[in-house]
Structure formats: structure tokens, C-alpha cells
Short mmCIF file of C-alpha atoms in Angstrom, two decimals:
data_model
loop_
_atom_site.label_atom_id
_atom_site.label_comp_id
_atom_site.label_asym_id
_atom_site.label_seq_id
_atom_site.Cartn_x
_atom_site.Cartn_y
_atom_site.Cartn_z
CA MET D 17 -62.63 13.18 17.35
CA THR D 18 -63.24 12.15 13.63
CA THR D 19 -64.41 9.09 12.11
CA THR D 20 -62.32 7.28 9.26
CA GLU D 21 -64.53 7.10 6.15
CA SER D 22 -64.60 4.12 3.55
CA ARG D 23 -65.36 6.39 0.59
CA PRO D 24 -64.74 9.92 -0.70
CA PRO D 25 -67.36 12.34 0.71
CA ALA D 26 -69.90 13.29 -1.98
CA GLY D 27 -69.04 16.66 -4.00
CA GLY D 28 -65.81 18.08 -4.66
CA PRO D 29 -62.57 17.13 -6.34
CA SER D 30 -62.30 13.96 -3.88
CA GLU D 31 -65.07 12.27 -5.88
CA GLN D 32 -62.61 12.22 -8.95
CA PRO D 33 -61.34 8.51 -9.26
CA GLY D 34 -58.30 8.13 -7.53
CA PRO D 35 -55.06 6.09 -8.84
CA VAL D 36 -55.10 2.38 -8.87
CA VAL D 37 -52.00 0.17 -8.23
CA ARG D 38 -51.88 -3.48 -8.78
CA THR D 39 -50.14 -5.52 -5.64
CA THR D 40 -49.17 -8.88 -5.63
CA ALA D 41 -52.82 -9.64 -3.75
CA GLY D 42 -55.03 -7.41 -5.94
CA ALA D 43 -55.64 -3.84 -7.07
CA VAL D 44 -56.36 -0.84 -4.87
CA ARG D 45 -57.27 2.36 -5.59
CA GLY D 46 -56.02 5.63 -3.67
CA ARG D 47 -56.73 9.08 -3.28
CA ARG D 48 -55.21 12.27 -4.40
CA GLU D 49 -54.17 14.31 -1.40
CA GLU D 50 -52.41 17.49 -1.43
CA GLY D 51 -50.19 16.68 -4.16
CA LEU D 52 -49.79 13.16 -3.00
CA ALA D 53 -51.41 9.72 -3.75
CA VAL D 54 -52.24 7.92 -0.52
CA PHE D 55 -53.50 4.61 0.28
CA ARG D 56 -54.82 3.24 3.25
CA GLY D 57 -55.41 -0.09 5.13
CA ILE D 58 -53.96 -2.32 2.48
CA PRO D 59 -53.30 -5.88 3.89
CA PHE D 60 -50.06 -6.89 4.00
CA ALA D 61 -50.89 -10.64 5.76
CA ALA D 62 -53.80 -12.61 6.73
CA PRO D 63 -56.01 -11.66 9.71
CA PRO D 64 -54.43 -13.26 12.58
CA VAL D 65 -57.18 -15.09 13.98
CA GLY D 66 -58.81 -18.35 14.28
CA GLU D 67 -56.62 -21.31 13.47
CA ALA D 68 -53.76 -18.31 12.65
CA ARG D 69 -54.13 -16.80 16.44
CA PHE D 70 -50.63 -16.59 17.99
CA GLY D 71 -48.82 -17.87 14.73
CA ALA D 72 -46.27 -16.37 12.52
CA PRO D 73 -48.08 -14.33 9.92
CA ARG D 74 -49.52 -15.63 6.99
CA PRO D 75 -49.81 -14.31 3.14
CA ALA D 76 -52.53 -11.82 2.64
CA ARG D 77 -55.63 -13.24 0.84
CA ALA D 78 -56.14 -12.05 -2.69
CA TRP D 79 -58.95 -10.28 -3.94
CA ASP D 80 -60.75 -9.67 -6.94
CA GLY D 81 -61.70 -6.19 -8.67
CA ILE D 82 -60.52 -2.51 -7.00
CA ARG D 83 -60.27 -2.64 -3.40
CA GLU D 84 -60.63 1.09 -1.96
CA ALA D 85 -57.79 1.89 0.05
CA TYR D 86 -59.33 4.76 1.71
CA ALA D 87 -59.53 3.92 5.27
CA PHE D 88 -56.70 2.93 7.74
CA GLY D 89 -57.06 -0.69 8.93
CA PRO D 90 -58.00 -1.28 12.59
CA PRO D 91 -55.78 -1.26 15.32
CA PRO D 92 -54.20 -4.62 16.82
CA PRO D 93 -56.08 -5.52 20.14
CA GLN D 94 -54.70 -3.22 22.73
CA ASP D 95 -55.69 -0.88 25.72
CA LEU D 96 -57.21 1.84 23.86
CA GLY D 97 -57.93 3.86 26.88
CA LEU D 98 -53.84 4.32 27.10
CA MET D 99 -54.13 5.94 23.39
CA ALA D 100 -56.59 8.44 24.21
CA GLY D 101 -56.00 11.95 23.59
CA PRO D 102 -56.68 14.99 21.21
CA GLY D 103 -56.57 14.26 17.40
CA LEU D 104 -56.94 10.71 17.87
CA ILE D 105 -59.28 8.91 15.18
CA ASP D 106 -62.06 6.73 16.00
CA VAL D 107 -60.67 3.11 15.43
CA PRO D 108 -62.62 0.95 12.54
CA GLU D 109 -63.62 -2.46 13.55
CA GLY D 110 -62.54 -5.75 12.11
CA ASP D 111 -59.67 -8.47 12.52
CA ASP D 112 -57.44 -7.05 9.40
CA TRP D 113 -54.86 -5.51 11.67
CA LEU D 114 -51.93 -6.25 9.49
CA THR D 115 -52.12 -3.51 7.44
CA VAL D 116 -49.71 -1.08 5.36
CA ASN D 117 -50.48 2.74 4.46
CA VAL D 118 -48.43 4.34 1.35
CA TRP D 119 -47.88 7.80 1.00
CA THR D 120 -46.21 8.61 -2.66
CA PRO D 121 -45.73 11.83 -4.96
CA ASP D 122 -46.54 9.30 -7.69
CA PRO D 123 -47.29 5.59 -8.39
CA ASP D 124 -45.41 5.28 -11.12
CA PRO D 125 -42.93 2.15 -11.38
CA ALA D 126 -40.32 3.88 -13.18
CA ALA D 127 -39.82 6.91 -10.72
CA ARG D 128 -38.23 4.60 -8.00
CA ARG D 129 -38.10 7.06 -5.01
CA PRO D 130 -36.20 6.22 -1.61
CA VAL D 131 -38.93 4.23 0.49
CA MET D 132 -39.07 5.06 4.43
CA VAL D 133 -41.09 2.65 6.42
CA TRP D 134 -42.32 3.80 10.03
CA ILE D 135 -42.43 1.29 12.82
CA TYR D 136 -44.57 2.92 15.93
CA GLY D 137 -43.67 2.76 19.62
CA GLY D 138 -45.71 2.14 22.30
CA ALA D 139 -43.90 0.15 25.04
CA TYR D 140 -44.81 -2.96 22.81
CA ARG D 141 -48.40 -2.84 24.45
CA ILE D 142 -50.19 0.05 22.44
CA GLY D 143 -50.00 1.73 18.81
CA HIS D 144 -51.70 2.15 15.41
CA ALA D 145 -50.00 3.23 12.36
CA GLY D 146 -53.45 5.38 11.62
CA SER D 147 -53.04 7.82 14.43
CA PRO D 148 -52.72 11.44 13.43
CA GLY D 149 -49.46 11.82 14.94
CA TYR D 150 -47.93 9.50 12.14
CA ASP D 151 -49.81 11.14 9.12
CA ALA D 152 -46.77 10.92 6.86
CA ARG D 153 -47.38 13.31 4.14
CA ARG D 154 -44.87 15.77 5.15
CA ILE D 155 -42.15 13.63 5.16
CA ALA D 156 -43.35 12.31 1.44
CA ALA D 157 -43.72 15.65 0.28
CA ASP D 158 -40.69 17.48 1.70
CA GLY D 159 -38.16 14.36 1.11
CA ASP D 160 -39.97 13.46 -2.45
CA LEU D 161 -39.83 10.07 -1.51
CA VAL D 162 -42.53 7.09 -0.60
CA VAL D 163 -43.61 6.50 3.00
CA VAL D 164 -45.06 3.55 4.34
CA THR D 165 -46.52 2.81 7.75
CA LEU D 166 -47.37 -0.49 9.21
CA ASN D 167 -49.49 -2.10 12.01
CA TYR D 168 -48.04 -4.93 14.02
CA ARG D 169 -49.28 -7.14 17.03
CA VAL D 170 -48.63 -5.66 20.65
CA GLY D 171 -49.38 -6.66 23.75
CA MET D 172 -50.54 -10.56 24.47
CA GLU D 173 -51.00 -10.80 20.76
CA GLY D 174 -47.96 -9.70 19.76
CA PHE D 175 -45.05 -10.20 22.50
CA ALA D 176 -46.18 -12.18 25.27
CA HIS D 177 -44.75 -15.68 25.76
CA VAL D 178 -46.97 -18.18 24.61
CA GLU D 179 -46.39 -22.07 24.71
CA GLY D 180 -46.91 -23.41 21.32
CA ALA D 181 -46.45 -20.09 19.51
CA PRO D 182 -43.35 -18.67 18.16
CA ALA D 183 -41.73 -15.69 20.22
CA ASN D 184 -41.58 -12.21 19.14
CA ARG D 185 -44.76 -12.18 16.65
CA GLY D 186 -44.85 -8.62 16.43
CA LEU D 187 -41.46 -8.45 14.91
CA LEU D 188 -42.54 -11.12 12.37
CA ASP D 189 -45.44 -9.13 11.38
CA GLN D 190 -42.82 -6.04 11.03
CA VAL D 191 -41.01 -8.55 8.72
CA ALA D 192 -43.96 -9.70 6.85
CA ALA D 193 -44.74 -5.80 6.05
CA LEU D 194 -41.09 -5.53 4.77
CA GLU D 195 -41.61 -8.21 2.40
CA TRP D 196 -44.44 -6.69 1.28
CA VAL D 197 -42.56 -3.66 0.73
CA GLN D 198 -40.06 -5.43 -1.40
CA ASP D 199 -42.37 -7.30 -3.44
CA ASN D 200 -45.10 -4.12 -4.17
CA ILE D 201 -43.39 -0.61 -3.47
CA GLU D 202 -42.11 -0.47 -7.03
CA ALA D 203 -45.66 -0.17 -8.15
CA PHE D 204 -46.18 2.67 -5.88
CA GLY D 205 -42.77 4.66 -7.39
CA GLY D 206 -40.39 3.44 -4.69
CA ASP D 207 -37.19 1.56 -5.12
CA PRO D 208 -36.88 -1.62 -3.27
CA GLY D 209 -33.48 -1.10 -3.00
CA GLN D 210 -33.30 1.84 -1.08
CA VAL D 211 -35.60 1.12 1.91
CA THR D 212 -35.02 2.72 5.33
CA VAL D 213 -36.81 1.55 8.16
CA PHE D 214 -37.28 4.17 11.06
CA GLY D 215 -38.89 4.20 14.42
CA GLU D 216 -39.48 5.50 17.98
CA SER D 217 -39.51 4.16 21.31
CA ALA D 218 -40.33 0.54 20.98
CA GLY D 219 -40.49 1.32 17.21
CA ALA D 220 -36.74 1.86 17.64
CA GLY D 221 -36.32 -1.33 19.86
CA SER D 222 -38.03 -3.04 16.67
CA VAL D 223 -35.52 -1.43 14.22
CA SER D 224 -32.81 -2.42 16.10
CA SER D 225 -34.17 -5.81 16.59
CA LEU D 226 -34.43 -6.10 12.57
CA LEU D 227 -30.93 -4.86 12.15
CA VAL D 228 -29.51 -8.51 13.75
CA MET D 229 -32.54 -10.64 12.81
CA GLU D 230 -31.93 -13.37 10.05
CA ARG D 231 -35.51 -13.33 8.93
CA ALA D 232 -34.83 -9.46 8.06
CA ALA D 233 -31.68 -9.66 6.18
CA GLY D 234 -31.93 -7.85 2.88
CA LEU D 235 -35.17 -6.00 3.63
CA PHE D 236 -33.90 -2.93 3.96
CA ARG D 237 -30.43 -0.65 3.66
CA ARG D 238 -30.63 2.03 6.00
CA ALA D 239 -31.88 2.30 9.87
CA ILE D 240 -33.24 5.04 12.08
CA ALA D 241 -33.57 4.10 15.93
CA GLN D 242 -35.01 7.28 17.79
CA SER D 243 -34.72 6.56 21.61
CA VAL D 244 -33.68 3.05 21.56
CA PRO D 245 -35.14 1.05 24.92
CA GLY D 246 -32.60 -1.16 26.81
CA PRO D 247 -34.75 -4.22 27.85
CA TYR D 248 -35.13 -6.96 26.47
CA PHE D 249 -36.27 -10.17 27.80
CA SER D 250 -34.47 -13.39 28.54
CA ASP D 251 -36.20 -16.42 27.44
CA ALA D 252 -36.82 -17.55 30.99
CA LEU D 253 -37.88 -14.12 32.51
CA ALA D 254 -40.42 -14.27 29.28
CA ARG D 255 -41.89 -17.53 30.25
CA ASP D 256 -42.53 -16.32 33.92
CA ILE D 257 -43.80 -12.99 32.85
CA GLY D 258 -46.25 -14.80 30.49
CA GLY D 259 -47.52 -17.30 32.99
CA ALA D 260 -48.47 -14.21 35.21
CA LEU D 261 -50.03 -12.56 32.50
CA ALA D 262 -52.13 -15.84 31.46
CA ALA D 263 -52.78 -16.15 35.14
CA GLU D 264 -54.56 -12.88 35.46
CA VAL D 265 -57.37 -14.30 33.14
CA GLY D 266 -57.44 -17.96 34.82
CA LEU D 267 -55.74 -19.76 32.24
CA ARG D 268 -52.28 -21.34 31.13
CA PRO D 269 -49.84 -19.31 29.01
CA THR D 270 -50.75 -21.88 25.97
CA VAL D 271 -52.39 -21.48 22.57
CA ALA D 272 -55.03 -23.77 23.28
CA ASP D 273 -56.05 -22.10 26.45
CA LEU D 274 -55.42 -18.26 25.31
CA SER D 275 -57.00 -18.96 21.91
CA THR D 276 -60.51 -19.46 24.09
CA VAL D 277 -60.44 -15.71 24.96
CA ASP D 278 -61.32 -12.65 22.22
CA PRO D 279 -58.42 -11.05 21.32
CA ARG D 280 -60.01 -7.75 22.52
CA ARG D 281 -60.72 -8.95 25.80
CA LEU D 282 -57.42 -10.70 26.21
CA THR D 283 -55.77 -7.48 26.90
CA ALA D 284 -57.24 -7.06 30.14
CA ALA D 285 -54.40 -9.69 30.93
CA GLY D 286 -51.39 -6.89 30.72
CA GLU D 287 -53.77 -4.10 31.88
CA ALA D 288 -54.32 -5.95 35.26
CA LEU D 289 -50.74 -7.12 35.23
CA GLY D 290 -48.76 -3.99 34.83
CA PRO D 291 -49.91 -2.11 38.00
CA LYS D 292 -48.75 -4.94 39.95
CA MET D 293 -45.40 -5.72 38.43
CA PRO D 294 -43.29 -3.94 41.18
CA ARG D 295 -44.56 -6.38 43.43
CA TYR D 296 -42.25 -8.96 41.49
CA LEU D 297 -38.72 -6.94 42.20
CA ASP D 298 -37.38 -9.68 43.67
CA ARG D 299 -37.82 -12.28 40.76
CA TRP D 300 -38.24 -9.73 37.77
CA GLY D 301 -35.42 -7.53 38.56
CA GLN D 302 -35.26 -4.24 36.36
CA ALA D 303 -38.38 -5.29 34.43
CA ALA D 304 -40.56 -4.94 37.61
CA PRO D 305 -40.54 -1.21 37.87
CA THR D 306 -41.41 -0.45 34.20
CA VAL D 307 -44.89 -1.97 34.88
CA THR D 308 -44.53 -3.10 31.16
CA PRO D 309 -44.85 -6.79 30.75
CA PHE D 310 -43.98 -7.01 27.07
CA ALA D 311 -40.46 -6.79 25.46
CA PRO D 312 -38.51 -8.42 22.64
CA VAL D 313 -37.46 -11.78 23.81
CA VAL D 314 -34.20 -13.33 23.09
CA ASP D 315 -35.64 -16.75 22.11
CA GLY D 316 -32.73 -18.35 20.39
CA GLU D 317 -34.54 -18.42 17.22
CA VAL D 318 -36.37 -15.24 16.09
CA LEU D 319 -33.86 -13.19 18.00
CA THR D 320 -30.63 -14.93 18.96
CA SER D 321 -28.89 -11.98 20.98
CA THR D 322 -29.36 -8.62 21.77
CA PRO D 323 -28.78 -5.99 19.11
CA TRP D 324 -25.77 -4.70 21.03
CA GLN D 325 -23.93 -7.88 21.00
CA ALA D 326 -25.05 -8.54 17.37
CA LEU D 327 -23.92 -5.41 15.98
CA ARG D 328 -20.47 -5.52 17.85
CA ALA D 329 -19.93 -8.75 16.03
CA GLY D 330 -20.67 -7.44 12.71
CA ALA D 331 -24.51 -8.14 12.11
CA ALA D 332 -25.26 -5.18 10.39
CA ARG D 333 -21.90 -3.67 8.98
CA ASP D 334 -23.36 -3.14 5.67
CA ILE D 335 -26.54 -1.15 6.88
CA ASP D 336 -26.43 2.59 7.39
CA LEU D 337 -27.63 3.51 10.81
CA LEU D 338 -28.74 6.95 12.32
CA VAL D 339 -29.72 6.49 16.39
CA GLY D 340 -29.86 9.17 18.76
CA HIS D 341 -32.28 10.25 21.91
CA ASN D 342 -33.59 13.27 23.66
CA ARG D 343 -31.99 14.72 26.47
CA ASP D 344 -34.89 14.51 28.94
CA GLU D 345 -36.51 11.34 28.26
CA TYR D 346 -37.99 10.03 31.76
CA ARG D 347 -39.42 13.58 32.60
CA LEU D 348 -42.70 12.71 30.15
CA PHE D 349 -43.20 9.65 32.55
CA VAL D 350 -42.55 11.73 35.80
CA ALA D 351 -45.31 14.39 34.29
CA MET D 352 -47.82 11.81 33.41
CA ALA D 353 -47.56 10.23 36.90
CA GLY D 354 -48.37 13.58 38.65
CA GLU D 355 -44.78 13.56 40.40
CA LEU D 356 -43.00 16.35 38.57
CA GLY D 357 -40.76 18.01 41.35
CA ARG D 358 -42.19 15.80 43.79
CA ILE D 359 -39.75 12.98 43.91
CA THR D 360 -38.31 12.38 47.54
CA GLU D 361 -34.61 11.34 48.26
CA GLU D 362 -36.09 7.82 49.06
CA GLY D 363 -37.50 7.56 45.62
CA ALA D 364 -34.14 9.04 44.04
CA ALA D 365 -32.23 6.27 46.24
CA SER D 366 -34.47 3.59 45.47
CA ALA D 367 -34.27 4.57 41.60
CA LEU D 368 -30.33 4.51 41.67
CA ARG D 369 -30.25 1.02 43.67
CA VAL D 370 -32.24 -0.61 41.19
CA PHE D 371 -31.07 0.94 37.74
CA ALA D 372 -27.67 2.21 38.02
CA PRO D 373 -24.56 0.01 36.86
CA GLY D 374 -22.32 -1.91 38.92
CA PRO D 375 -22.19 -2.65 42.61
CA ASP D 376 -21.16 1.12 43.30
CA GLY D 377 -23.56 2.55 40.69
CA ALA D 378 -25.77 4.75 43.20
CA GLN D 379 -22.64 6.49 44.59
CA ALA D 380 -20.96 6.74 41.13
CA TYR D 381 -24.06 8.64 39.95
CA ARG D 382 -24.14 10.94 42.97
CA THR D 383 -20.41 11.59 42.52
CA ALA D 384 -21.06 12.49 38.57
CA PHE D 385 -23.79 14.92 39.20
CA PRO D 386 -22.95 16.73 42.51
CA GLY D 387 -25.57 18.94 43.81
CA ALA D 388 -28.27 17.12 41.69
CA SER D 389 -31.83 17.02 43.60
CA PRO D 390 -33.75 13.89 44.05
CA SER D 391 -35.81 14.78 41.08
CA GLU D 392 -32.76 15.30 38.79
CA LEU D 393 -31.05 12.06 40.06
CA TYR D 394 -34.33 9.98 39.60
CA GLU D 395 -34.97 11.24 36.15
CA ARG D 396 -31.15 11.08 35.04
CA VAL D 397 -30.54 7.58 35.97
CA GLN D 398 -34.11 6.22 34.54
CA SER D 399 -33.33 8.51 31.22
CA ASP D 400 -29.81 6.71 31.09
CA TRP D 401 -30.99 3.08 31.61
CA LEU D 402 -34.15 3.26 29.75
CA PHE D 403 -33.26 5.15 26.35
CA ALA D 404 -30.06 7.04 26.55
CA MET D 405 -27.42 4.76 27.00
CA PRO D 406 -28.68 2.04 25.11
CA SER D 407 -28.91 4.40 21.93
CA LEU D 408 -25.33 5.64 22.63
CA ARG D 409 -24.42 2.17 23.04
CA LEU D 410 -25.82 1.04 20.04
CA ALA D 411 -24.16 3.39 17.97
CA GLU D 412 -20.89 2.41 19.51
CA ALA D 413 -21.53 -1.02 19.06
CA GLN D 414 -22.32 -0.38 15.23
CA HIS D 415 -19.26 1.35 14.75
CA ALA D 416 -17.29 -1.56 16.58
CA GLY D 417 -18.78 -3.80 14.23
CA GLY D 418 -17.50 -2.09 11.28
CA GLY D 419 -20.80 -0.08 10.26
CA ARG D 420 -21.24 3.38 9.55
CA VAL D 421 -23.42 5.32 12.28
CA HIS D 422 -24.56 8.86 12.82
CA PHE D 423 -25.55 10.38 16.31
CA TYR D 424 -27.96 12.90 17.76
CA GLU D 425 -29.14 14.33 20.65
CA LEU D 426 -32.33 16.66 21.11
CA THR D 427 -32.01 19.09 23.67
CA TRP D 428 -34.71 21.59 22.34
CA PRO D 429 -37.50 21.90 25.13
CA ALA D 430 -41.22 21.26 24.46
CA PRO D 431 -43.17 24.54 24.69
CA GLY D 432 -46.11 22.44 26.75
CA SER D 433 -46.55 23.18 30.56
CA GLY D 434 -44.25 26.05 30.21
CA GLY D 435 -41.30 24.27 29.30
CA ALA D 436 -41.36 21.92 32.21
CA LEU D 437 -41.20 18.96 30.02
CA GLY D 438 -38.02 19.66 28.77
CA ALA D 439 -36.78 17.54 25.91
CA CYS D 440 -38.83 14.81 26.93
CA HIS D 441 -39.48 11.33 25.52
CA GLY D 442 -41.78 11.49 22.41
CA LEU D 443 -41.03 15.18 21.25
CA ASP D 444 -39.20 14.07 18.35
CA ILE D 445 -42.39 12.35 17.01
CA PRO D 446 -44.45 15.91 16.21
CA LEU D 447 -41.23 17.54 14.92
CA LEU D 448 -40.59 14.93 12.57
CA PHE D 449 -44.14 14.27 11.23
CA GLY D 450 -44.85 18.23 11.85
CA THR D 451 -48.13 16.76 13.61
CA PHE D 452 -48.09 19.40 16.40
CA GLY D 453 -51.77 19.11 17.53
CA ALA D 454 -52.27 15.39 17.44
CA ASP D 455 -51.61 12.85 19.76
CA LEU D 456 -48.58 13.46 22.07
CA GLY D 457 -47.97 16.59 20.03
CA ALA D 458 -51.16 18.16 21.64
CA LEU D 459 -49.59 17.75 25.03
CA LEU D 460 -46.04 18.66 24.11
CA PHE D 461 -47.21 21.76 22.34
CA ALA D 462 -50.09 22.61 24.59
CA GLY D 463 -52.84 23.06 21.49
CA ALA D 464 -50.63 26.49 20.45
CA GLU D 465 -49.61 26.97 16.81
CA PRO D 466 -46.18 26.11 16.44
CA SER D 467 -43.50 29.04 16.65
CA GLY D 468 -41.07 29.69 13.87
CA GLU D 469 -38.34 28.14 16.12
CA ALA D 470 -40.50 25.02 16.20
CA LEU D 471 -41.07 24.83 12.71
CA ALA D 472 -37.64 25.55 11.66
CA LEU D 473 -36.63 22.70 13.74
CA SER D 474 -39.44 20.46 12.38
CA SER D 475 -38.21 20.94 9.16
CA ARG D 476 -34.49 20.11 9.88
CA PHE D 477 -35.75 16.95 11.46
CA ARG D 478 -37.15 15.83 8.01
CA SER D 479 -34.44 17.41 5.72
CA SER D 480 -32.11 15.41 7.82
CA TRP D 481 -33.75 12.27 7.81
CA THR D 482 -35.11 12.21 4.28
CA ALA D 483 -31.23 13.06 3.29
CA PHE D 484 -30.27 9.92 5.11
CA ALA D 485 -32.49 7.65 3.47
CA ARG D 486 -31.48 8.88 0.01
CA THR D 487 -27.71 8.92 0.30
CA GLY D 488 -26.94 7.60 3.95
CA ASP D 489 -25.62 11.32 5.03
CA PRO D 490 -27.94 13.19 7.77
CA GLY D 491 -25.61 16.18 7.05
CA TRP D 492 -23.12 15.80 9.84
CA PRO D 493 -19.91 13.55 10.33
CA ALA D 494 -20.35 10.07 11.30
CA TYR D 495 -19.89 8.95 14.95
CA ASP D 496 -16.54 7.35 16.29
CA PRO D 497 -15.48 6.52 19.79
CA GLU D 498 -12.46 8.71 19.76
CA GLU D 499 -14.09 12.26 18.97
CA ARG D 500 -17.84 11.43 19.50
CA LEU D 501 -19.05 13.87 17.26
CA VAL D 502 -22.98 14.35 17.50
CA GLN D 503 -25.70 16.35 15.91
CA VAL D 504 -27.36 18.37 18.88
CA LEU D 505 -30.93 19.59 17.75
CA ASP D 506 -31.90 22.57 19.12
CA ALA D 507 -33.11 26.17 18.34
CA GLU D 508 -29.38 26.60 16.98
CA PRO D 509 -28.07 23.04 16.14
CA VAL D 510 -24.66 22.30 16.41
CA VAL D 511 -22.29 19.40 15.97
CA THR D 512 -20.17 18.69 19.00
CA ALA D 513 -18.85 16.18 21.20
CA TYR D 514 -21.15 14.25 22.90
CA PRO D 515 -22.97 16.44 25.78
CA GLU D 516 -23.73 13.72 28.43
CA GLU D 517 -20.35 12.69 29.09
CA ALA D 518 -20.78 11.98 33.04
CA SER D 519 -23.50 9.57 31.82
CA ARG D 520 -21.28 7.96 29.24
CA ARG D 521 -18.62 7.08 31.51
CA LEU D 522 -20.85 5.77 34.09
CA TRP D 523 -22.00 3.18 31.42
CA GLU D 524 -18.82 2.64 29.92
CA GLY D 525 -18.61 -1.17 29.06
CA HIS D 526 -22.30 -2.00 30.05
CA ASP D 527 -24.21 -3.82 26.74
CA PHE D 528 -27.54 -4.27 27.95
CA PRO D 529 -27.78 -7.85 28.06
CA PRO D 530 -31.30 -9.74 28.65
CA LEU D 531 -33.11 -8.90 31.79
CA PRO D 532 -32.83 -12.34 33.83
CA LEU D 533 -35.32 -14.10 35.89
CA LEU D 534 -33.74 -13.75 39.25
#
């Protein structure tokens, strides 16, 4: 583990004065690193503490002089134990959670390069833009563009239903960061008219939400959603889960009550409730087995419908969309639970009963996948429900609404654990960022030097993603529901009809409505 520094180390070229850029709140000084100018920890909103607790983000306070933008801002309050892993930095202290980081080839306002804005995942309960796995230098350098990463509130602070507070505060933070990009990115050499948002898992759910949020209209031109999660909460379900969360710390789910608890201690509510959620299956339905008490809420104000419904109605027809998923999404979670190869027939039957679509879904899965083992059925139905089919249906909804969309599936298996993890959830992150030894990459690549095959696929990820950010074309045909052409990303990438046809047929017509309170 390494500690983030607030000043350049003594001696060497890093002592040379770094570039200075003036933002709307004040001037910031960055560093020159490997041919890029890098700025870290720039506030895009005021710390959401004190009277601002649980509120919508407020403008950042202005400062005098030149602020050193050398260190990442502190992460939002969360269970940091979930972030443990090789390569993680020691997180800084403080309440300035809402910050952005910028990698740019040249902070020249005349450059007007395309801009990519990364939104991290983490089940809406963890995440930090300063994690080494999100080091964006390779994307910025290879694509000759500007990359921005941002922090947003997660868990209780960002997504719990709290009476007297707006819903989806984490999404509102993302909107505020995108507004900061519009106001400031030209000074860093970026083009505010050429902004692409991209994110994975909960970050992809965030991107999908931003596509259809009225408050985000006009803030970006293109969007990339990697492994879109299906669960969105209805207002009634969010209220009920919010009450259970507050009860874990002996309080009511109100701003007045919850504001009495330090934000870093309030994370205990989510940590305590998560393992208990399966007990609420008869009340919370499909949300209960996820053990994740946070998701975007269709509250009727910040988010008026799910992305699938709104895209089908044409809400983002003017935004280019790139979306896809990994073949073996759920295997990561099976492995993390120590259950690889140990799923029983009873476990498979339970998963099919809860997650397969329609009254005859369980039998339909067995018919569609004859000879599948209990482990294969258990993984397949949960991969489909949680990520694969939400991603595919998002593409279909965008096309139906008159928008342009490209689709991909990652099928290349992670080399870690002898290849047993397959093309699991999260594998696209180290491939895209080229961070094979950090965070999840250290597990999926087993700490070994990446092979030539891995490096080639990693380069292809970046070239496709940055080409899409620049032109709207990642290098393969657009998706349509007749030919269903997708880019399969493997050792030998190929464009073909969507490979998961059996699953596609099983989920045809299912649009992932908000999860109800039963």
C-alpha cells in the first residue's frame, strides 16, 4: 500500500512547477506525469456535511491563490473493508468527498480534445475514483483525449431513502460533476461539446440513469455502459429498506435522526443489514438475495422511470450509446463466496425460482440449457438477470426509441485461478485501464505479468472506446434487432450475431420494471 502525497517528493524533475489551470472556483496546479498533465482532488461541489448533509450537492467554495491538485480527494463514507486488496492506496482523511481528477495531454484551451468521464461501480455502496485500478493515464495517452474521474456519494449518504432528503443523491452528485466539466474542461484542453460518460456495473447503472434524467440533459453527447445492473427500486421498496437501514442504528429514516450520526459511522447500517436481507424475501422479493440495500430509485422526480422504459420512448435518441456485458458475469460472486463448483441442485432450483422470468421461467431455463449442471444454471440465470439481459434490453430500447447503439460481449477468460473465473464481472476494468496488478486486476490476473494476448485485447478495448468517444463509431456495425450484430471481444475478436441467443429468447419482452414492495 502506498500513501498519496500532498506535495511532489524532494529532488528530481517532479519538483519542477506543474501546469496551472484556472477553474470557476480558483486556480489549481497539477503535475507532469509521463507526458500528461494530471490534476487530482479538485472540488466540484461543497462537502455534503453539516447542514448540507443528505442534500443535493452545492457549489464548491471558491479559494484564493493556487491550490495544489496533487492528491486524490478522500473517498465518500463506505465500508472500506470491501475495498481491501492489492494496490489500494491509503485513503486520505477529510470531508471533501466530491472531487474530480483530470488527465490531459495538454491543458491548452485551444486543443478542444474529446472528453471521457468515468463513473465507478461498487453496488452503489463502495467506490473511490482514487483507486489504482482507475488510473486513466493509458486511456488519455492512447486516445489523445482528456479523461475525468469523479467521486460520488454511495451507500447511506448517496442512495438510502431518507425522509426530508432528495432521492438518488449519488446521481445528483454525478450531474454536478458533469456540470463542472461543462464549465471548466475547456481550460484543461477538453471540448465540452464532445463529452462521453462511461462506467461499469453500478457505474453503468448510473450512466443508464443519466441518459434519461432531465437534470442531465445536454451534459454529454455519448455514453458507454459496461455490465448494466437490472435492479432499480420502486419508491415503496426504497422507503421500506430505508426504514430497515435506519433501524439497524436505532433511528428513524429521517434527516433529523440520521444527521446525528457521523457519516463514517453510519455506514454500519448498510454493513449490518446486507447479510440479513435474504430473510426479507417475502417482502422485498428479488432485491433480498442481492444483499445490496442500495439502488437507483424511481422516485418520480429525480428519476421518473427506468432507463429501459424511457429509452424506448426516445428519451436519449440523440445520444450515441455503446453497451455490453461479460459472458460469465456472476461467476465472480460465486468465487468470492467460495462456492465455485459447489452449487447444489437445491441452490440452482432456488435461483431459478427467484430470478427466471415468467411463471414457467425455471422450467424454460432447464429446457433452453439441457444438460447444464446446477452450478451452470445457478450462474446463468443470475448473470442474465443481473447484468447480461439488462444490458441487451437497454440496447434494444435505445434502438426502438430511434437512437444509435453498438453492442459487445467480452468472452476472453481471466487468467487468474487457472482460468476458472472465465469472462467474469469486472474483467473489463483492468483490460480497459491496463491496470492488471491493481484492485480487481490483481485477482483476475493473479499478480502475473499480462500476456501478449492480454495486452493486445487491452489495447483493443482502449482504441475502440476512445474511437467511440471521438466519432461515435467503436469500429463495428450498429446493433439492430434483426441482424443483432455484436463485437465479441476475445483473443480473436469477431463481429457476429449475439451469441447468447437462448437467454435472449427467454427474456424477450421483459423490460426490468422497478422492483416492488411485495
